[in-house]
Amino acid sequence: MALVDYATSAGVALLTLNDPPVNGYTHEMMKDLDAAILEARFDNDVHVIVITGHGEKFFCAGANINMLRESDPTFKYYFCLHANETLSRLEHTPKLCIAALNGHTVGGGLEIAMACDLRIARKGAGKVGLPEVALGVLPGTGGTQRLARLIGKSRAIQLMCEGQTFDFETALAVGLINDVWETASHDEFMDRILAYSHTFTLPDRAALAVGRIKRAVQTGFEVGLEQGLALERELQAELFTSEDAREGLAAYMEKRKPVFQGK
């Protein structure tokens, strides 16, 4: 049985971490997530990737502790390496990725969410944090690096060394997540997430441009300004040759709504 459910709808791929009750990830789940990311990457009809957790209580509680306790150091190393590669693959895919935080998002679960471009949480559904210090280890699936880049070095060190978990409103205030939505139910939250995701798809939004905005920021942020500007110019030159750019410019001049095709 797959540990990551995969479904598509009108340009959006929905990836659901599915290992109740806490959706903790094993190497098997990470391999399924890796495969799902690649499937969405190669699908020309997919423009947005949404990642969420099964059920109403957990997005993901992080790595499966029993798996880590029973495995040897060599397995642990390669497990972390593959998890890093998987999340980097998600981050480098030039399609917008949204983490729908439907419940508690802690440890490696938050590390998965931080590899997404946007993080939107359901109000009151759970807490977030990187409490690995309580286990005598550090957040080893990109947590130390991505958290510092999102909220700054000093605050990141504080949160990880204290091992705090905190509510979504606090996460919003420190810049860790993008928005908190109040909804009557989990189903309403997911319906709203998918509706929001569809605003980034064809024909109303230039999905090629969205993907390259993501790529320019995700890659350019990690290099010097001059290299980032060079990447930006190359991506812009690529977009200028697209039919969507011609359509966008023509629609602006003709004072009409553009119809994008992803070409």
mmCIF file of C-alpha atoms in Angstrom:
data_model
loop_
_atom_site.group_PDB
_atom_site.id
_atom_site.type_symbol
_atom_site.label_atom_id
_atom_site.label_comp_id
_atom_site.label_asym_id
_atom_site.label_seq_id
_atom_site.Cartn_x
_atom_site.Cartn_y
_atom_site.Cartn_z
ATOM 1 C CA MET A 1 0.000 0.000 0.000
ATOM 2 C CA ALA A 2 1.328 3.445 -0.926
ATOM 3 C CA LEU A 3 2.185 5.690 2.000
ATOM 4 C CA VAL A 4 1.664 8.805 -0.117
ATOM 5 C CA ASP A 5 -1.651 9.126 -1.938
ATOM 6 C CA TYR A 6 -1.459 10.870 -5.297
ATOM 7 C CA ALA A 7 -4.343 12.543 -7.093
ATOM 8 C CA THR A 8 -4.647 15.290 -9.698
ATOM 9 C CA SER A 9 -7.382 17.774 -10.492
ATOM 10 C CA ALA A 10 -7.358 20.614 -13.029
ATOM 11 C CA GLY A 11 -3.645 21.342 -12.875
ATOM 12 C CA VAL A 12 -3.114 20.532 -9.179
ATOM 13 C CA ALA A 13 -1.412 17.410 -7.819
ATOM 14 C CA LEU A 14 -2.471 16.530 -4.260
ATOM 15 C CA LEU A 15 0.073 14.457 -2.301
ATOM 16 C CA THR A 16 -1.272 13.094 1.007
ATOM 17 C CA LEU A 17 1.064 11.597 3.620
ATOM 18 C CA ASN A 18 -0.922 8.571 4.734
ATOM 19 C CA ASP A 19 0.336 6.543 7.674
ATOM 20 C CA PRO A 20 -2.107 7.057 10.567
ATOM 21 C CA PRO A 21 -2.302 8.010 13.299
ATOM 22 C CA VAL A 22 0.560 10.538 13.070
ATOM 23 C CA ASN A 23 1.756 10.192 9.443
ATOM 24 C CA GLY A 24 5.328 9.732 10.629
ATOM 25 C CA TYR A 25 7.669 8.998 7.767
ATOM 26 C CA THR A 26 9.824 5.966 7.226
ATOM 27 C CA HIS A 27 12.265 5.353 4.400
ATOM 28 C CA GLU A 28 9.382 3.680 2.564
ATOM 29 C CA MET A 29 7.188 6.789 2.871
ATOM 30 C CA MET A 30 10.031 9.042 1.756
ATOM 31 C CA LYS A 31 10.566 6.852 -1.315
ATOM 32 C CA ASP A 32 6.843 7.156 -2.102
ATOM 33 C CA LEU A 33 7.028 10.936 -1.638
ATOM 34 C CA ASP A 34 10.065 11.088 -3.903
ATOM 35 C CA ALA A 35 8.212 9.116 -6.590
ATOM 36 C CA ALA A 36 5.139 11.352 -6.279
ATOM 37 C CA ILE A 37 7.244 14.510 -6.615
ATOM 38 C CA LEU A 38 8.843 13.136 -9.774
ATOM 39 C CA GLU A 39 5.455 12.134 -11.189
ATOM 40 C CA ALA A 40 4.129 15.662 -10.623
ATOM 41 C CA ARG A 41 7.318 17.181 -12.041
ATOM 42 C CA PHE A 42 7.075 15.246 -15.309
ATOM 43 C CA ASP A 43 3.310 15.747 -15.732
ATOM 44 C CA ASN A 44 2.880 18.715 -18.080
ATOM 45 C CA ASP A 45 -0.714 19.088 -16.921
ATOM 46 C CA VAL A 46 0.338 19.671 -13.288
ATOM 47 C CA HIS A 47 1.255 23.239 -12.362
ATOM 48 C CA VAL A 48 0.841 23.242 -8.570
ATOM 49 C CA ILE A 49 1.770 20.606 -5.979
ATOM 50 C CA VAL A 50 -0.119 20.454 -2.673
ATOM 51 C CA ILE A 51 1.189 18.346 0.217
ATOM 52 C CA THR A 52 -0.984 17.535 3.235
ATOM 53 C CA GLY A 53 -1.489 14.822 5.836
ATOM 54 C CA HIS A 54 -4.169 12.159 6.121
ATOM 55 C CA GLY A 55 -6.901 12.878 8.643
ATOM 56 C CA GLU A 56 -7.536 15.885 10.845
ATOM 57 C CA LYS A 57 -4.892 15.632 13.584
ATOM 58 C CA PHE A 58 -1.471 15.421 11.936
ATOM 59 C CA PHE A 59 0.209 16.834 8.869
ATOM 60 C CA CYS A 60 3.240 14.800 9.877
ATOM 61 C CA ALA A 61 4.917 14.049 13.204
ATOM 62 C CA GLY A 62 8.320 13.604 11.574
ATOM 63 C CA ALA A 63 10.513 10.554 11.230
ATOM 64 C CA ASN A 64 9.251 7.292 12.697
ATOM 65 C CA ILE A 65 11.069 6.976 16.026
ATOM 66 C CA ASN A 66 10.881 3.171 16.150
ATOM 67 C CA MET A 67 12.529 2.965 12.743
ATOM 68 C CA LEU A 68 15.362 5.218 13.900
ATOM 69 C CA ARG A 69 15.780 3.389 17.224
ATOM 70 C CA GLU A 70 16.086 -0.012 15.559
ATOM 71 C CA SER A 71 18.329 0.955 12.626
ATOM 72 C CA ASP A 72 22.115 1.152 12.557
ATOM 73 C CA PRO A 73 24.120 4.377 12.056
ATOM 74 C CA THR A 74 24.818 3.639 8.393
ATOM 75 C CA PHE A 75 21.100 3.266 7.625
ATOM 76 C CA LYS A 76 20.334 6.452 9.568
ATOM 77 C CA TYR A 77 22.901 8.377 7.507
ATOM 78 C CA TYR A 78 21.573 7.208 4.153
ATOM 79 C CA PHE A 79 17.995 7.686 5.331
ATOM 80 C CA CYS A 80 18.755 11.344 6.102
ATOM 81 C CA LEU A 81 20.662 11.727 2.836
ATOM 82 C CA HIS A 82 17.768 10.408 0.765
ATOM 83 C CA ALA A 83 15.262 12.551 2.695
ATOM 84 C CA ASN A 84 17.420 15.605 1.989
ATOM 85 C CA GLU A 85 17.609 14.724 -1.689
ATOM 86 C CA THR A 86 13.839 14.222 -1.857
ATOM 87 C CA LEU A 87 13.042 17.597 -0.304
ATOM 88 C CA SER A 88 15.646 19.330 -2.454
ATOM 89 C CA ARG A 89 14.003 17.757 -5.506
ATOM 90 C CA LEU A 90 10.700 19.240 -4.371
ATOM 91 C CA GLU A 91 12.315 22.625 -3.803
ATOM 92 C CA HIS A 92 13.986 22.623 -7.220
ATOM 93 C CA THR A 93 10.901 21.565 -9.177
ATOM 94 C CA PRO A 94 9.752 24.690 -11.079
ATOM 95 C CA LYS A 95 6.136 24.310 -9.993
ATOM 96 C CA LEU A 96 4.564 26.069 -7.021
ATOM 97 C CA CYS A 97 4.331 23.830 -3.944
ATOM 98 C CA ILE A 98 1.882 24.510 -1.113
ATOM 99 C CA ALA A 99 1.929 22.750 2.264
ATOM 100 C CA ALA A 100 -1.610 22.454 3.660
ATOM 101 C CA LEU A 101 -1.061 22.122 7.406
ATOM 102 C CA ASN A 102 -4.146 20.210 8.507
ATOM 103 C CA GLY A 103 -2.799 19.256 11.941
ATOM 104 C CA HIS A 104 0.330 18.998 14.084
ATOM 105 C CA THR A 105 3.432 19.700 12.003
ATOM 106 C CA VAL A 106 6.488 18.886 14.066
ATOM 107 C CA GLY A 107 10.023 17.617 13.613
ATOM 108 C CA GLY A 108 10.546 16.187 10.169
ATOM 109 C CA GLY A 109 6.967 17.096 9.313
ATOM 110 C CA LEU A 110 7.863 20.772 9.595
ATOM 111 C CA GLU A 111 11.002 20.081 7.580
ATOM 112 C CA ILE A 112 8.828 18.744 4.752
ATOM 113 C CA ALA A 113 6.598 21.817 5.000
ATOM 114 C CA MET A 114 9.577 24.180 4.933
ATOM 115 C CA ALA A 115 10.715 22.664 1.624
ATOM 116 C CA CYS A 116 7.418 23.852 0.128
ATOM 117 C CA ASP A 117 7.055 27.386 -1.225
ATOM 118 C CA LEU A 118 3.962 28.355 0.772
ATOM 119 C CA ARG A 119 2.633 27.052 4.084
ATOM 120 C CA ILE A 120 -1.037 27.537 4.975
ATOM 121 C CA ALA A 121 -2.479 26.193 8.231
ATOM 122 C CA ARG A 122 -5.955 25.478 9.532
ATOM 123 C CA LYS A 123 -6.611 27.599 12.622
ATOM 124 C CA GLY A 124 -6.546 25.594 15.844
ATOM 125 C CA ALA A 125 -5.628 22.332 14.129
ATOM 126 C CA GLY A 126 -2.280 21.791 15.812
ATOM 127 C CA LYS A 127 1.199 23.012 16.636
ATOM 128 C CA VAL A 128 4.517 23.349 14.843
ATOM 129 C CA GLY A 129 8.112 23.110 15.970
ATOM 130 C CA LEU A 130 11.431 21.309 15.760
ATOM 131 C CA PRO A 131 11.789 19.521 19.149
ATOM 132 C CA GLU A 132 14.558 17.098 18.114
ATOM 133 C CA VAL A 133 16.895 18.414 20.828
ATOM 134 C CA ALA A 134 14.775 16.505 23.350
ATOM 135 C CA LEU A 135 15.910 13.294 21.607
ATOM 136 C CA GLY A 136 19.548 14.324 21.728
ATOM 137 C CA VAL A 137 19.727 15.044 17.995
ATOM 138 C CA LEU A 138 19.285 17.993 15.645
ATOM 139 C CA PRO A 139 16.663 18.573 12.926
ATOM 140 C CA GLY A 140 18.432 16.532 10.237
ATOM 141 C CA THR A 141 16.226 16.839 7.164
ATOM 142 C CA GLY A 142 17.039 20.426 6.333
ATOM 143 C CA GLY A 143 15.562 21.946 9.464
ATOM 144 C CA THR A 144 18.626 23.828 10.705
ATOM 145 C CA GLN A 145 19.180 25.362 7.279
ATOM 146 C CA ARG A 146 15.659 26.157 6.098
ATOM 147 C CA LEU A 147 14.408 27.487 9.429
ATOM 148 C CA ALA A 148 17.315 29.938 9.655
ATOM 149 C CA ARG A 149 16.658 31.107 6.102
ATOM 150 C CA LEU A 150 12.967 31.617 6.839
ATOM 151 C CA ILE A 151 13.056 33.383 10.211
ATOM 152 C CA GLY A 152 16.703 34.400 10.781
ATOM 153 C CA LYS A 153 19.625 32.744 12.535
ATOM 154 C CA SER A 154 19.146 33.882 16.109
ATOM 155 C CA ARG A 155 15.418 33.090 16.320
ATOM 156 C CA ALA A 156 15.976 29.741 14.592
ATOM 157 C CA ILE A 157 18.726 28.752 17.032
ATOM 158 C CA GLN A 158 16.507 29.739 19.952
ATOM 159 C CA LEU A 159 13.499 27.740 18.763
ATOM 160 C CA MET A 160 15.527 24.624 17.992
ATOM 161 C CA CYS A 161 17.659 24.709 21.155
ATOM 162 C CA GLU A 162 14.597 25.290 23.337
ATOM 163 C CA GLY A 163 12.721 22.597 21.410
ATOM 164 C CA GLN A 164 9.587 24.709 21.417
ATOM 165 C CA THR A 165 6.334 23.753 19.785
ATOM 166 C CA PHE A 166 3.883 26.574 19.262
ATOM 167 C CA ASP A 167 0.551 27.392 17.660
ATOM 168 C CA PHE A 168 0.030 28.410 14.053
ATOM 169 C CA GLU A 169 -0.566 32.056 14.961
ATOM 170 C CA THR A 170 2.894 32.254 16.533
ATOM 171 C CA ALA A 171 4.361 30.573 13.459
ATOM 172 C CA LEU A 172 2.640 33.187 11.317
ATOM 173 C CA ALA A 173 3.975 36.033 13.462
ATOM 174 C CA VAL A 174 7.601 34.881 13.108
ATOM 175 C CA GLY A 175 7.289 34.332 9.357
ATOM 176 C CA LEU A 176 7.399 30.542 9.393
ATOM 177 C CA ILE A 177 4.035 30.115 7.666
ATOM 178 C CA ASN A 178 2.176 32.313 5.194
ATOM 179 C CA ASP A 179 -1.392 32.236 6.468
ATOM 180 C CA VAL A 180 -3.797 30.718 8.994
ATOM 181 C CA TRP A 181 -7.325 30.008 7.803
ATOM 182 C CA GLU A 182 -10.316 29.619 10.068
ATOM 183 C CA THR A 183 -12.647 26.964 8.648
ATOM 184 C CA ALA A 184 -15.581 25.035 10.035
ATOM 185 C CA SER A 185 -14.131 21.638 9.159
ATOM 186 C CA HIS A 186 -11.152 19.814 7.733
ATOM 187 C CA ASP A 187 -13.058 19.224 4.499
ATOM 188 C CA GLU A 188 -13.778 22.930 4.151
ATOM 189 C CA PHE A 189 -10.099 23.684 4.746
ATOM 190 C CA MET A 190 -9.014 21.284 2.005
ATOM 191 C CA ASP A 191 -11.663 22.599 -0.405
ATOM 192 C CA ARG A 192 -10.355 26.105 0.192
ATOM 193 C CA ILE A 193 -6.738 24.968 -0.244
ATOM 194 C CA LEU A 194 -7.535 23.370 -3.594
ATOM 195 C CA ALA A 195 -9.522 26.403 -4.722
ATOM 196 C CA TYR A 196 -6.570 28.633 -3.803
ATOM 197 C CA SER A 197 -4.157 26.289 -5.600
ATOM 198 C CA HIS A 198 -6.234 26.483 -8.749
ATOM 199 C CA THR A 199 -5.724 30.259 -8.863
ATOM 200 C CA PHE A 200 -2.131 29.528 -9.911
ATOM 201 C CA THR A 201 -3.107 27.299 -12.855
ATOM 202 C CA LEU A 202 -4.118 27.774 -16.470
ATOM 203 C CA PRO A 203 -5.823 29.538 -18.138
ATOM 204 C CA ASP A 204 -6.065 32.445 -15.680
ATOM 205 C CA ARG A 205 -2.486 32.404 -14.381
ATOM 206 C CA ALA A 206 0.736 32.078 -16.357
ATOM 207 C CA ALA A 207 1.918 28.838 -14.744
ATOM 208 C CA LEU A 208 5.257 28.950 -16.575
ATOM 209 C CA ALA A 209 5.993 32.335 -15.031
ATOM 210 C CA VAL A 210 4.887 31.148 -11.568
ATOM 211 C CA GLY A 211 7.252 28.188 -11.772
ATOM 212 C CA ARG A 212 10.175 30.328 -12.853
ATOM 213 C CA ILE A 213 9.517 32.922 -10.164
ATOM 214 C CA LYS A 214 9.840 30.042 -7.712
ATOM 215 C CA ARG A 215 13.017 28.809 -9.382
ATOM 216 C CA ALA A 216 14.573 32.281 -9.441
ATOM 217 C CA VAL A 217 13.981 32.746 -5.716
ATOM 218 C CA GLN A 218 14.738 29.217 -4.491
ATOM 219 C CA THR A 219 17.971 28.930 -6.459
ATOM 220 C CA GLY A 220 18.983 32.578 -6.597
ATOM 221 C CA PHE A 221 18.671 33.050 -2.846
ATOM 222 C CA GLU A 222 21.458 30.519 -2.295
ATOM 223 C CA VAL A 223 24.054 32.271 -4.495
ATOM 224 C CA GLY A 224 25.550 35.743 -4.674
ATOM 225 C CA LEU A 225 23.506 38.665 -5.985
ATOM 226 C CA GLU A 226 25.294 38.809 -9.329
ATOM 227 C CA GLN A 227 24.753 35.091 -9.922
ATOM 228 C CA GLY A 228 21.123 35.442 -8.844
ATOM 229 C CA LEU A 229 20.589 38.316 -11.260
ATOM 230 C CA ALA A 230 22.165 36.263 -14.048
ATOM 231 C CA LEU A 231 19.779 33.388 -13.302
ATOM 232 C CA GLU A 232 16.871 35.826 -13.284
ATOM 233 C CA ARG A 233 17.874 37.170 -16.714
ATOM 234 C CA GLU A 234 18.115 33.671 -18.177
ATOM 235 C CA LEU A 235 14.711 32.668 -16.841
ATOM 236 C CA GLN A 236 13.199 35.921 -18.103
ATOM 237 C CA ALA A 237 14.727 35.382 -21.549
ATOM 238 C CA GLU A 238 13.173 31.915 -21.583
ATOM 239 C CA LEU A 239 9.763 33.340 -20.691
ATOM 240 C CA PHE A 240 10.001 36.097 -23.316
ATOM 241 C CA THR A 241 10.082 33.393 -26.004
ATOM 242 C CA SER A 242 6.880 31.766 -24.715
ATOM 243 C CA GLU A 243 3.434 32.048 -26.226
ATOM 244 C CA ASP A 244 2.124 32.979 -22.775
ATOM 245 C CA ALA A 245 4.323 36.087 -22.646
ATOM 246 C CA ARG A 246 3.099 37.153 -26.068
ATOM 247 C CA GLU A 247 -0.483 36.568 -24.939
ATOM 248 C CA GLY A 248 0.041 38.484 -21.694
ATOM 249 C CA LEU A 249 1.536 41.507 -23.429
ATOM 250 C CA ALA A 250 -1.142 41.475 -26.150
ATOM 251 C CA ALA A 251 -3.954 41.185 -23.598
ATOM 252 C CA TYR A 252 -2.551 44.138 -21.666
ATOM 253 C CA MET A 253 -2.433 46.317 -24.779
ATOM 254 C CA GLU A 254 -5.913 45.187 -25.848
ATOM 255 C CA LYS A 255 -7.318 45.723 -22.333
ATOM 256 C CA ARG A 256 -8.665 42.177 -22.027
ATOM 257 C CA LYS A 257 -8.128 39.225 -19.727
ATOM 258 C CA PRO A 258 -5.286 36.960 -20.915
ATOM 259 C CA VAL A 259 -5.838 33.283 -21.639
ATOM 260 C CA PHE A 260 -2.647 31.358 -20.851
ATOM 261 C CA GLN A 261 -1.814 27.939 -22.300
ATOM 262 C CA GLY A 262 1.379 26.988 -20.528
ATOM 263 C CA LYS A 263 3.388 27.251 -23.733
#
